[in-house]
mmCIF file of C-alpha atoms in Angstrom:
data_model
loop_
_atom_site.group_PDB
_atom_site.id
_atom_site.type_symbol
_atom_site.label_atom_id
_atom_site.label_comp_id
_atom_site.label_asym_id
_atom_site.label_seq_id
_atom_site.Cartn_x
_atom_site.Cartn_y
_atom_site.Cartn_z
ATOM 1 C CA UNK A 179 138.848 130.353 -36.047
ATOM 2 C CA UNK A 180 141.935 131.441 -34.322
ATOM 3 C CA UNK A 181 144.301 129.625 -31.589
ATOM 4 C CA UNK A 182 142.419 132.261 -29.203
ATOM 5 C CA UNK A 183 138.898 131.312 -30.368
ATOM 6 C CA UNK A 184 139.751 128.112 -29.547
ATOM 7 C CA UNK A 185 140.846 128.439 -25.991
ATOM 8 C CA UNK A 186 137.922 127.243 -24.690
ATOM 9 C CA UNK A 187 136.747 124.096 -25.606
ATOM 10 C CA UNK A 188 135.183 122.215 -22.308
ATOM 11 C CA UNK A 189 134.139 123.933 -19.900
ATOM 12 C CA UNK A 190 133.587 122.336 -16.107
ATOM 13 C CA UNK A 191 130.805 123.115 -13.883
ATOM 14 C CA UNK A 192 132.143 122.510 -10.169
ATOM 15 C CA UNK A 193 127.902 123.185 -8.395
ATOM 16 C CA UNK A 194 124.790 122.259 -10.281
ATOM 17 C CA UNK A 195 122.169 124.767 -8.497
ATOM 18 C CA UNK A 196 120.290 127.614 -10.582
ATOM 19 C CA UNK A 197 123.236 129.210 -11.354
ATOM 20 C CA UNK A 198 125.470 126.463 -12.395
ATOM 21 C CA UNK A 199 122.792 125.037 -14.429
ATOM 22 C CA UNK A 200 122.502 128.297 -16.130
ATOM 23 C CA UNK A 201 126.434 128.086 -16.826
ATOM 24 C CA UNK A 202 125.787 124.644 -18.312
ATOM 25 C CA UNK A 203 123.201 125.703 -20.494
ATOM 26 C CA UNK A 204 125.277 128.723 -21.723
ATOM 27 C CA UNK A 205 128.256 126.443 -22.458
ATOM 28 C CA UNK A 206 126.171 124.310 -24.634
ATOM 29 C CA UNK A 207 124.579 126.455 -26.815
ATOM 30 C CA UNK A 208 128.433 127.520 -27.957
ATOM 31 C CA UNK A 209 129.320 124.235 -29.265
ATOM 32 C CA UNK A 210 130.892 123.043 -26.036
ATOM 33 C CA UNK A 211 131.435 120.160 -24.094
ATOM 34 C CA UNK A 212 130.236 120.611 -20.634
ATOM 35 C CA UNK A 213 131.241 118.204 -17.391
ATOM 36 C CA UNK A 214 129.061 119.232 -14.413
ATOM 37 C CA UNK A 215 130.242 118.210 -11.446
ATOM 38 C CA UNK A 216 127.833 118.202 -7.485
ATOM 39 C CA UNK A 217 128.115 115.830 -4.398
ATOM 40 C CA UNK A 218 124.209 115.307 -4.832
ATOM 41 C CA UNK A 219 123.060 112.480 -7.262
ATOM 42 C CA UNK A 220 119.870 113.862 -7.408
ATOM 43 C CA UNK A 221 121.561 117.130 -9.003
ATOM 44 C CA UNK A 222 122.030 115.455 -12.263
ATOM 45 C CA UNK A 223 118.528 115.159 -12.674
ATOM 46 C CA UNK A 224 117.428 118.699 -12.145
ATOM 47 C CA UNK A 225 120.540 119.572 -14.341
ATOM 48 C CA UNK A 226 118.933 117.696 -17.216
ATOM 49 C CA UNK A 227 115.509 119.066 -16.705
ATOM 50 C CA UNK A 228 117.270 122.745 -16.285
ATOM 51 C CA UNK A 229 118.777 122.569 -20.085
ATOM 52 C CA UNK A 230 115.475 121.540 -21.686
ATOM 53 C CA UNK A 231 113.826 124.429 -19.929
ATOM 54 C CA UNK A 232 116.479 126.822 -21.188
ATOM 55 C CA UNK A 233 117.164 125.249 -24.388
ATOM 56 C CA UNK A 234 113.670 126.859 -26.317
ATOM 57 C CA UNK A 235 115.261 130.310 -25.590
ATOM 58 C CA UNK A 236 118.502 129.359 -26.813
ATOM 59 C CA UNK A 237 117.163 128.379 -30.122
ATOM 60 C CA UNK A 238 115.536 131.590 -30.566
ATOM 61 C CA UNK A 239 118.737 133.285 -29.936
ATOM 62 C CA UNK A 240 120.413 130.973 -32.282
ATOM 63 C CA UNK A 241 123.179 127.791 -31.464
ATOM 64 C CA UNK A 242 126.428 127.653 -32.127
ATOM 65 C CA UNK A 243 127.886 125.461 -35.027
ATOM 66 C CA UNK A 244 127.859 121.633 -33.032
ATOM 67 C CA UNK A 245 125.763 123.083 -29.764
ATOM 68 C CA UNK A 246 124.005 120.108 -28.408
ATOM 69 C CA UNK A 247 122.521 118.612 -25.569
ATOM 70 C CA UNK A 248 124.305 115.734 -25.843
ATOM 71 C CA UNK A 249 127.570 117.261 -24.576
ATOM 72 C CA UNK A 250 126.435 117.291 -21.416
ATOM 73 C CA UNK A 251 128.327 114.957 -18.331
ATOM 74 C CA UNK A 252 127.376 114.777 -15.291
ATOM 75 C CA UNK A 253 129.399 113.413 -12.226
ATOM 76 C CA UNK A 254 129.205 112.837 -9.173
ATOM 77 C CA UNK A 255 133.476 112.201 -9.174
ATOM 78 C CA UNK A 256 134.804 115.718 -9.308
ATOM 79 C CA UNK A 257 138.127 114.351 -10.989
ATOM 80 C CA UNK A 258 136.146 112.803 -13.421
ATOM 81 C CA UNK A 259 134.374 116.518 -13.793
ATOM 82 C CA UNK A 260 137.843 118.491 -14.214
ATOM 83 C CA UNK A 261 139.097 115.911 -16.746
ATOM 84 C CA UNK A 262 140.314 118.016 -20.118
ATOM 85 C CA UNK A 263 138.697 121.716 -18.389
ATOM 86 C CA UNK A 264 139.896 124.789 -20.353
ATOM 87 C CA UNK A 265 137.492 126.512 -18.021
ATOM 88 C CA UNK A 266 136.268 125.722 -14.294
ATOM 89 C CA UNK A 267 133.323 127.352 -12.822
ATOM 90 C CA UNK A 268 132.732 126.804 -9.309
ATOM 91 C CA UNK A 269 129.330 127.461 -8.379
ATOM 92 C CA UNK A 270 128.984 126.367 -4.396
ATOM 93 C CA UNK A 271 126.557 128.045 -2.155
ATOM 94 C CA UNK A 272 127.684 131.460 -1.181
ATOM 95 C CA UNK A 273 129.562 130.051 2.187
ATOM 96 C CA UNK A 274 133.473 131.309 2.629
ATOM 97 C CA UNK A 275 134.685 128.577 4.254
ATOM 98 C CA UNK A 276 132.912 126.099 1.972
ATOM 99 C CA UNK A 277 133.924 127.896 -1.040
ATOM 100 C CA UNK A 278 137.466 128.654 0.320
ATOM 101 C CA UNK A 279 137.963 124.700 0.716
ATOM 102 C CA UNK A 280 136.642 123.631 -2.485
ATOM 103 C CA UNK A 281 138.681 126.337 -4.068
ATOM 104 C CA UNK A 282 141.896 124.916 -2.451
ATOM 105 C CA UNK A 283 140.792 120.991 -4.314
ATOM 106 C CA UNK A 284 140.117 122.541 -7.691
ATOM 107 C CA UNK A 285 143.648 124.531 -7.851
ATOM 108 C CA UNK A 286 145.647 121.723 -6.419
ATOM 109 C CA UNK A 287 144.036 118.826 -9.180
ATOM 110 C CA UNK A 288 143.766 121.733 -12.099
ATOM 111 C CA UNK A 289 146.950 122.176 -14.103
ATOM 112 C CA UNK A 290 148.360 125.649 -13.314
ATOM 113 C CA UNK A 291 147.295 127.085 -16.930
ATOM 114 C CA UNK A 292 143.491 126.527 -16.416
ATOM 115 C CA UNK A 293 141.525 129.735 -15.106
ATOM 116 C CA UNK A 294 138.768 129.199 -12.238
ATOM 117 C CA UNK A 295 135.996 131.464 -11.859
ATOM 118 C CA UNK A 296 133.816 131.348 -8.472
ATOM 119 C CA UNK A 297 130.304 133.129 -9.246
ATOM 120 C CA UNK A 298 130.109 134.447 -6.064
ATOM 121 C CA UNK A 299 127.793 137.125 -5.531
ATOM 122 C CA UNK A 300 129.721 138.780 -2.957
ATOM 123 C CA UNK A 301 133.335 137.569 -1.449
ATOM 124 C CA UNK A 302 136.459 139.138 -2.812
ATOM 125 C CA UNK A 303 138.772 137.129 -4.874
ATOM 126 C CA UNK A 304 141.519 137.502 -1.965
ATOM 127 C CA UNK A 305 139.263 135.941 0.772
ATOM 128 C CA UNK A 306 138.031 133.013 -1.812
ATOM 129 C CA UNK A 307 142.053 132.100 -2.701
ATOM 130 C CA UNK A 308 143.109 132.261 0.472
ATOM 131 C CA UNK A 309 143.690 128.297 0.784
ATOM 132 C CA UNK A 310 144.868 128.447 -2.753
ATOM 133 C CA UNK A 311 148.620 127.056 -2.640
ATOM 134 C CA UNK A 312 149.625 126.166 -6.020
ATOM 135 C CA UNK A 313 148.537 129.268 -8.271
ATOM 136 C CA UNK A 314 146.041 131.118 -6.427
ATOM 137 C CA UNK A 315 146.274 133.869 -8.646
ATOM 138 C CA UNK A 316 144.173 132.141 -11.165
ATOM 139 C CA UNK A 317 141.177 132.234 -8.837
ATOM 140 C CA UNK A 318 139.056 134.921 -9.783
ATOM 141 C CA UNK A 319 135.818 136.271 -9.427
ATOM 142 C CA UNK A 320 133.352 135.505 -12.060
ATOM 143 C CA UNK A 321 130.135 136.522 -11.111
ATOM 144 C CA UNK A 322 127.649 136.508 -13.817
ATOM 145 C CA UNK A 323 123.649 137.391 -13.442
ATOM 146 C CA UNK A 324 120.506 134.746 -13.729
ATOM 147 C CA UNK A 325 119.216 133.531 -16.254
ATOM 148 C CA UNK A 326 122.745 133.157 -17.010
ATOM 149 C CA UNK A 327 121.955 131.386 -20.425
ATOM 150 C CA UNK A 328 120.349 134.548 -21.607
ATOM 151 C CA UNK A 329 122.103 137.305 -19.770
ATOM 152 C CA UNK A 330 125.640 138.647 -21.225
ATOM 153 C CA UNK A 331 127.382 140.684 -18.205
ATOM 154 C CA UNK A 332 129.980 138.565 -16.340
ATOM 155 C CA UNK A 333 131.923 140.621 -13.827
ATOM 156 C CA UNK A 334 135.657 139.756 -13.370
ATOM 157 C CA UNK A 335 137.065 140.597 -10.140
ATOM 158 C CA UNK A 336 141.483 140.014 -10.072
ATOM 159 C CA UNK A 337 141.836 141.079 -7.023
ATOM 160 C CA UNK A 338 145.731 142.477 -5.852
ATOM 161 C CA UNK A 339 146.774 138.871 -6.362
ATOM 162 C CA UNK A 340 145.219 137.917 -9.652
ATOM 163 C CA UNK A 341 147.537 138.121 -12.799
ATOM 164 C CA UNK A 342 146.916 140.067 -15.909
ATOM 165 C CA UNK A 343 147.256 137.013 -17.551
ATOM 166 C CA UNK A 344 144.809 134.840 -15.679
ATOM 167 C CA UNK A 345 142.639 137.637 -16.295
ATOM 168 C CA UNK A 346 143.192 138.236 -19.886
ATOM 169 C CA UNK A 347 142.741 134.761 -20.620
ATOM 170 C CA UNK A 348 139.648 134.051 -18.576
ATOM 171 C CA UNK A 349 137.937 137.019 -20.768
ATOM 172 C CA UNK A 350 138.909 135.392 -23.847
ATOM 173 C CA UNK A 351 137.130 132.118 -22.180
ATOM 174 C CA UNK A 352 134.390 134.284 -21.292
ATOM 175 C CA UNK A 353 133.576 136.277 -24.607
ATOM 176 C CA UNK A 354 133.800 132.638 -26.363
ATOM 177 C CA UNK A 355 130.479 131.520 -24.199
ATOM 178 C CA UNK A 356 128.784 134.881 -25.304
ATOM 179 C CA UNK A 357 129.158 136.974 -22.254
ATOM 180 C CA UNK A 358 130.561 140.514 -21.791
ATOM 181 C CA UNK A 359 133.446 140.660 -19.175
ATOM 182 C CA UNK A 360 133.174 144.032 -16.904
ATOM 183 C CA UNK A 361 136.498 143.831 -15.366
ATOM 184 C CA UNK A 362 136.446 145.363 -11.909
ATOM 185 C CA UNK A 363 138.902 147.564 -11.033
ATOM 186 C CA UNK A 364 139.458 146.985 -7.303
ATOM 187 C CA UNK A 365 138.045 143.994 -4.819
ATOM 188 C CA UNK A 366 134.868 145.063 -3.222
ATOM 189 C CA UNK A 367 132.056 143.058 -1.328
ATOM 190 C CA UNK A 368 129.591 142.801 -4.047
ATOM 191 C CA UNK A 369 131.450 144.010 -6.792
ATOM 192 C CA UNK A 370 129.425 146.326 -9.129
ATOM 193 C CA UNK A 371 126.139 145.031 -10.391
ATOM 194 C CA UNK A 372 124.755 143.732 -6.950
ATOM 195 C CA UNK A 373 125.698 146.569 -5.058
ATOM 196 C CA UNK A 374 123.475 148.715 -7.474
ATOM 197 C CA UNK A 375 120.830 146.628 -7.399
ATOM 198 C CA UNK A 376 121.230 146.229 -3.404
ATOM 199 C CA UNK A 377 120.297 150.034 -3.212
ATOM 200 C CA UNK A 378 117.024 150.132 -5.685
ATOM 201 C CA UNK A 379 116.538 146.635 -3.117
ATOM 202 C CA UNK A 380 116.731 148.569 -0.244
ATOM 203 C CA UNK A 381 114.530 151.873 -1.331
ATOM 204 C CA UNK A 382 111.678 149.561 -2.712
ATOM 205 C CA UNK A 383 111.714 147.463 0.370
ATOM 206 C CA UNK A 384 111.047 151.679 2.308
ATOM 207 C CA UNK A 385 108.283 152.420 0.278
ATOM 208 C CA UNK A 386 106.235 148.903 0.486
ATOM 209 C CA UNK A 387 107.078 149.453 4.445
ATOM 210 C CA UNK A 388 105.644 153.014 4.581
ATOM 211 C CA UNK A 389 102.890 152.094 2.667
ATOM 212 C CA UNK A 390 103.546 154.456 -0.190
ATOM 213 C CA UNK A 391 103.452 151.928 -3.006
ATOM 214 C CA UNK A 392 102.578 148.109 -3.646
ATOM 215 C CA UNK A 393 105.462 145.767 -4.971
ATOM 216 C CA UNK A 394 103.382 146.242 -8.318
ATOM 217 C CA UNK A 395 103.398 149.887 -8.436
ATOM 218 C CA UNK A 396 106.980 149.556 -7.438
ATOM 219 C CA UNK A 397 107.723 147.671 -10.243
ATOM 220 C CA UNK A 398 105.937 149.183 -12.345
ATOM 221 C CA UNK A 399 107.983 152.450 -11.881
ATOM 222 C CA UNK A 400 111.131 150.438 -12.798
ATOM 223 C CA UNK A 401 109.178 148.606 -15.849
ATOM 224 C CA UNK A 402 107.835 151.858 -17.512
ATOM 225 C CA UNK A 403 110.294 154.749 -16.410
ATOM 226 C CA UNK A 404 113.673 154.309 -15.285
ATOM 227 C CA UNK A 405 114.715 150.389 -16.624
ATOM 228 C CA UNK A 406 113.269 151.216 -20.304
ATOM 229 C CA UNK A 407 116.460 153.694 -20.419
ATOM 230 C CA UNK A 408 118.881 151.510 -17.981
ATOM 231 C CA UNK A 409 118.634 148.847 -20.834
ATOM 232 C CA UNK A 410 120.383 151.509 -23.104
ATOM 233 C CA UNK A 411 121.766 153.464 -21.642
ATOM 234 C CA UNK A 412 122.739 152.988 -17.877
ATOM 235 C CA UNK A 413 122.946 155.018 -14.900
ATOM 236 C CA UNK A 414 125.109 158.251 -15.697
ATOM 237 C CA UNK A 415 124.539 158.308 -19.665
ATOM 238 C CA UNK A 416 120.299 158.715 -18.948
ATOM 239 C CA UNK A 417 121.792 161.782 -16.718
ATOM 240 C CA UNK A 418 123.625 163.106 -18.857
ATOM 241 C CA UNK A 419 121.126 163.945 -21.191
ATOM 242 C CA UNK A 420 118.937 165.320 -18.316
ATOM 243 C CA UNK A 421 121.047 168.318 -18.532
ATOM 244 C CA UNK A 422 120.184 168.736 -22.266
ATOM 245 C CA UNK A 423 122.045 170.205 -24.061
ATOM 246 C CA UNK A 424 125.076 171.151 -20.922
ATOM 247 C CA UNK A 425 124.938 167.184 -20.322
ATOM 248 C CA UNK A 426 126.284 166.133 -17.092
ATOM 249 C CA UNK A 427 127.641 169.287 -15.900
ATOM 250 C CA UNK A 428 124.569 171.284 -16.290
ATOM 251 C CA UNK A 429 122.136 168.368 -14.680
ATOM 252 C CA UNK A 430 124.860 168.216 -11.535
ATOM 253 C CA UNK A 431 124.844 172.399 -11.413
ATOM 254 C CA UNK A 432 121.074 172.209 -11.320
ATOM 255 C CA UNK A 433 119.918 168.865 -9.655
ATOM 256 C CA UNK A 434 122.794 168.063 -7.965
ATOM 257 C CA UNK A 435 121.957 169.832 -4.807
ATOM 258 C CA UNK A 436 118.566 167.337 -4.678
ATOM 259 C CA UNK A 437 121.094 164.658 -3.492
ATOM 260 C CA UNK A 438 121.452 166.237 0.153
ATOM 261 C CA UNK A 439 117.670 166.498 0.105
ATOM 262 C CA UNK A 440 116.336 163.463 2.634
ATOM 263 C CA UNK A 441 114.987 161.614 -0.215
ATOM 264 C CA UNK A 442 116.569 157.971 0.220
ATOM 265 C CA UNK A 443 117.347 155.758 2.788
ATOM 266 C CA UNK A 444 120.790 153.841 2.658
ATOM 267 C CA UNK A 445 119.873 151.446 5.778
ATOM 268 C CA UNK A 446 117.777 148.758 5.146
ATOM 269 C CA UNK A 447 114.517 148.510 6.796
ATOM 270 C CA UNK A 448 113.713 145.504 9.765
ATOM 271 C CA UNK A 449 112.551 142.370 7.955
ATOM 272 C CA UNK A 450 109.392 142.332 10.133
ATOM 273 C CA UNK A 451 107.006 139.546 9.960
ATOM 274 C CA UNK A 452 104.281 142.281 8.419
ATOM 275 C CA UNK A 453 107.052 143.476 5.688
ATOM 276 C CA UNK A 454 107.681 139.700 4.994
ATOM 277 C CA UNK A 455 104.084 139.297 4.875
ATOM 278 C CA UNK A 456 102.996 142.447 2.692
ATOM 279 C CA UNK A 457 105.907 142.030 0.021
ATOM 280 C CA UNK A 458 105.175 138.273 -0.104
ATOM 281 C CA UNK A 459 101.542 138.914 -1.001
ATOM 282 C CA UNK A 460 102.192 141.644 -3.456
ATOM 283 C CA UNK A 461 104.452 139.204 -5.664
ATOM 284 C CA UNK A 462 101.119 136.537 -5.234
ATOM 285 C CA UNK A 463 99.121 138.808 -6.672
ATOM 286 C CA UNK A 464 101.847 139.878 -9.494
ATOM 287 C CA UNK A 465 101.812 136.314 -10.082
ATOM 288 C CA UNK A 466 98.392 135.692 -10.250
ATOM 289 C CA UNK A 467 98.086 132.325 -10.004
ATOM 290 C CA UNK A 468 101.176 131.664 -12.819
ATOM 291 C CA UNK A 469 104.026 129.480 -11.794
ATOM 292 C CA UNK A 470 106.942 129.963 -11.618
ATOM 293 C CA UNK A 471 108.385 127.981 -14.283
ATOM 294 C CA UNK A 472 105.578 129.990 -16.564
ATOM 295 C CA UNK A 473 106.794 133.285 -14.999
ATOM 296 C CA UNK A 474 110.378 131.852 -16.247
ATOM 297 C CA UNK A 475 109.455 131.266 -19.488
ATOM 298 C CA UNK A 476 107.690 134.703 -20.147
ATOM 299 C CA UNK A 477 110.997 135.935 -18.830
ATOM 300 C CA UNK A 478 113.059 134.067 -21.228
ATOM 301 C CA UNK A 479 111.115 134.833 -24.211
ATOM 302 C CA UNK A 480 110.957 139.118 -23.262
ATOM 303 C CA UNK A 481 114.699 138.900 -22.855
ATOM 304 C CA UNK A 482 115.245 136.984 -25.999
ATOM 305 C CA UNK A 483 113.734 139.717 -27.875
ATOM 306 C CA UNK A 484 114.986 142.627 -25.700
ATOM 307 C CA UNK A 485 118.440 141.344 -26.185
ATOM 308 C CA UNK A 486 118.289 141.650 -30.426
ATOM 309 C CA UNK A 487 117.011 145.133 -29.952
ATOM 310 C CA UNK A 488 119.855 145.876 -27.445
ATOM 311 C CA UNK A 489 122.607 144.163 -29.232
ATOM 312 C CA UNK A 490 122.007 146.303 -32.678
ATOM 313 C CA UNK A 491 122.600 149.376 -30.208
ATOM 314 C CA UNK A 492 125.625 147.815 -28.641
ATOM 315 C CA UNK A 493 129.291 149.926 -29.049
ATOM 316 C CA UNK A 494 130.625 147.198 -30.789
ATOM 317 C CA UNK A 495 128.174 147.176 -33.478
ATOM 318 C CA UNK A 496 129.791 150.603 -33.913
ATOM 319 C CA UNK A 497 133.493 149.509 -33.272
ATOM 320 C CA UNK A 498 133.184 151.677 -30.198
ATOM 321 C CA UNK A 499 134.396 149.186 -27.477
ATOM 322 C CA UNK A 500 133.680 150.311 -23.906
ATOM 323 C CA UNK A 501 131.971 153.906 -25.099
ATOM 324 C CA UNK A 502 128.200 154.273 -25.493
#
């Protein structure tokens, strides 16, 4: 391995919820050393119990050369936590002030040289430094999507005060555990990802209202139409070969006028109690009767073999990086 292959050697985990644990897990399964890090004892616990829920599907996708569960700390001392960190991943619930103030700890105890991504969902990178005093322009966005163990995108926001070099070298930190960096180009409140998904959100959330579809049928639109090409091939590449033949210029010349038609609705609609009550229901009967830990694992195992068929379609595979 290179000197760059071996930037990242521990990684710390500043927030041990769903997310964090996922971090944890991901870390792990790479061969490193992981020192997780939350005010609540009872974290640790639930940590623990996280990995060895994750860890089946992270055999199936195969370990790393010295991945074990065994390099796995867990603190309640954040000090202790940062000790020897290539890599900090703060993971706090998505409140600015909170975040903004444990932000502000983890610059001033990290050496200068050590990148720290928040996985916010949301919050720009210049509203999450802005406490920051010593070298605030290693805070960056890092916002990766659950189960994080399994799932590769990690979006990295700079921000107008992030360096190139914080950036460059928190993507070399980030391709080490597995995932693929999206680099942002500009701060936005909820990036890329969410704010895509926020809009499909919103629509499915109309038609359960009006009563033209079930969550299941809703669902079921995304499972059998639309997300079997997403996986592939994304948004604009599926339209682009709408047009045949003229690709994106000839769909846009003959559907393109559809998008003034009054088909969506950008708003979201009032969370009554009967929209709470309907949607609620329709995921109980998805469910039927399963729990959600079962419902997890079903996930886990789909994506585990969704992934190997996606990856041998991947543009690196072709030495096409960034073109599909």
């Amino acid at each position: 391995m290179s000197g760059q292959e071996k930037a990242l050697k521990t990684l710390a985990v500043v927030g041990c919820g769903v997310i964090g644990n996922g971090w944890a897990a991901r870390a792990l399964a790479a061969g490193l050393d992981v020192r997780a890090w939350d005010p609540d004892p009872a974290a640790g616990e639930r940590l623990y119990a996280a990995i060895d829920t994750a860890w089946p599907a992270l055999q199936r996708r195969g370990l790393a050369e010295g991945a074990s569960r065994d390099r796995l700390h867990f603190t309640t001392d954040l000090e202790q936590a940062l000790e020897g960190a290539d890599l900090v991943q703060e993971n706090a619930p998505e409140r600015l002030e909170l975040k903004q103030t444990l932000l502000a700890r983890l610059d001033a105890e990290l050496p200068t040289s050590v990148p720290i991504g928040s996985s916010t969902s949301g919050i720009k990178p210049g509203e999450l430094r802005a406490k920051c005093q010593r070298a605030p322009q290693r805070v960056l966005v890092a916002h990766p999507f659950n189960p994080v163990y399994l799932l590769p995108l990690v979006e990295l926001v700079g921000g107008e005060q992030g360096a190139d070099a914080a950036l460059q070298k928190a993507e070399t930190c980030y391709r080490q555990l597995g995932m693929r960096p999206l680099r942002v180009r500009r701060e936005i409140e909820g990036h890329i990802a969410d704010r895509l998904m926020e809009a499909l959100w919103r629509e499915a959330l109309h038609l359960v209202n009006d009563g033209v579809a079930t969550t299941e049928e809703v669902d079921a639109a995304v499972v059998y139409g639309a997300g079997l090409r997403w996986s592939l091939m994304g948004t604009f590449l599926t339209f682009h070969l709408a047009g045949g033949e003229g690709g994106m210029r000839h769909m846009l010349e003959q559907f393109g006028p559809a998008l003034q038609l009054p088909w969506t609705r950008l708003q979201a609609p009032e969370l009554t109690p009967e929209l709470i009550e309907r949607v609620a229901e329709g995921c109980e009967f998805q469910a039927a009767g399963r729990p959600v830990a079962e419902l997890e694992a079903r996930r886990d195992r789909f994506l585990t073999e969704l992934l190997a068929v996606v990856e041998r379609y991947w543009p690196e595979a072709e030495g096409l990086e960034g073109r599909i």
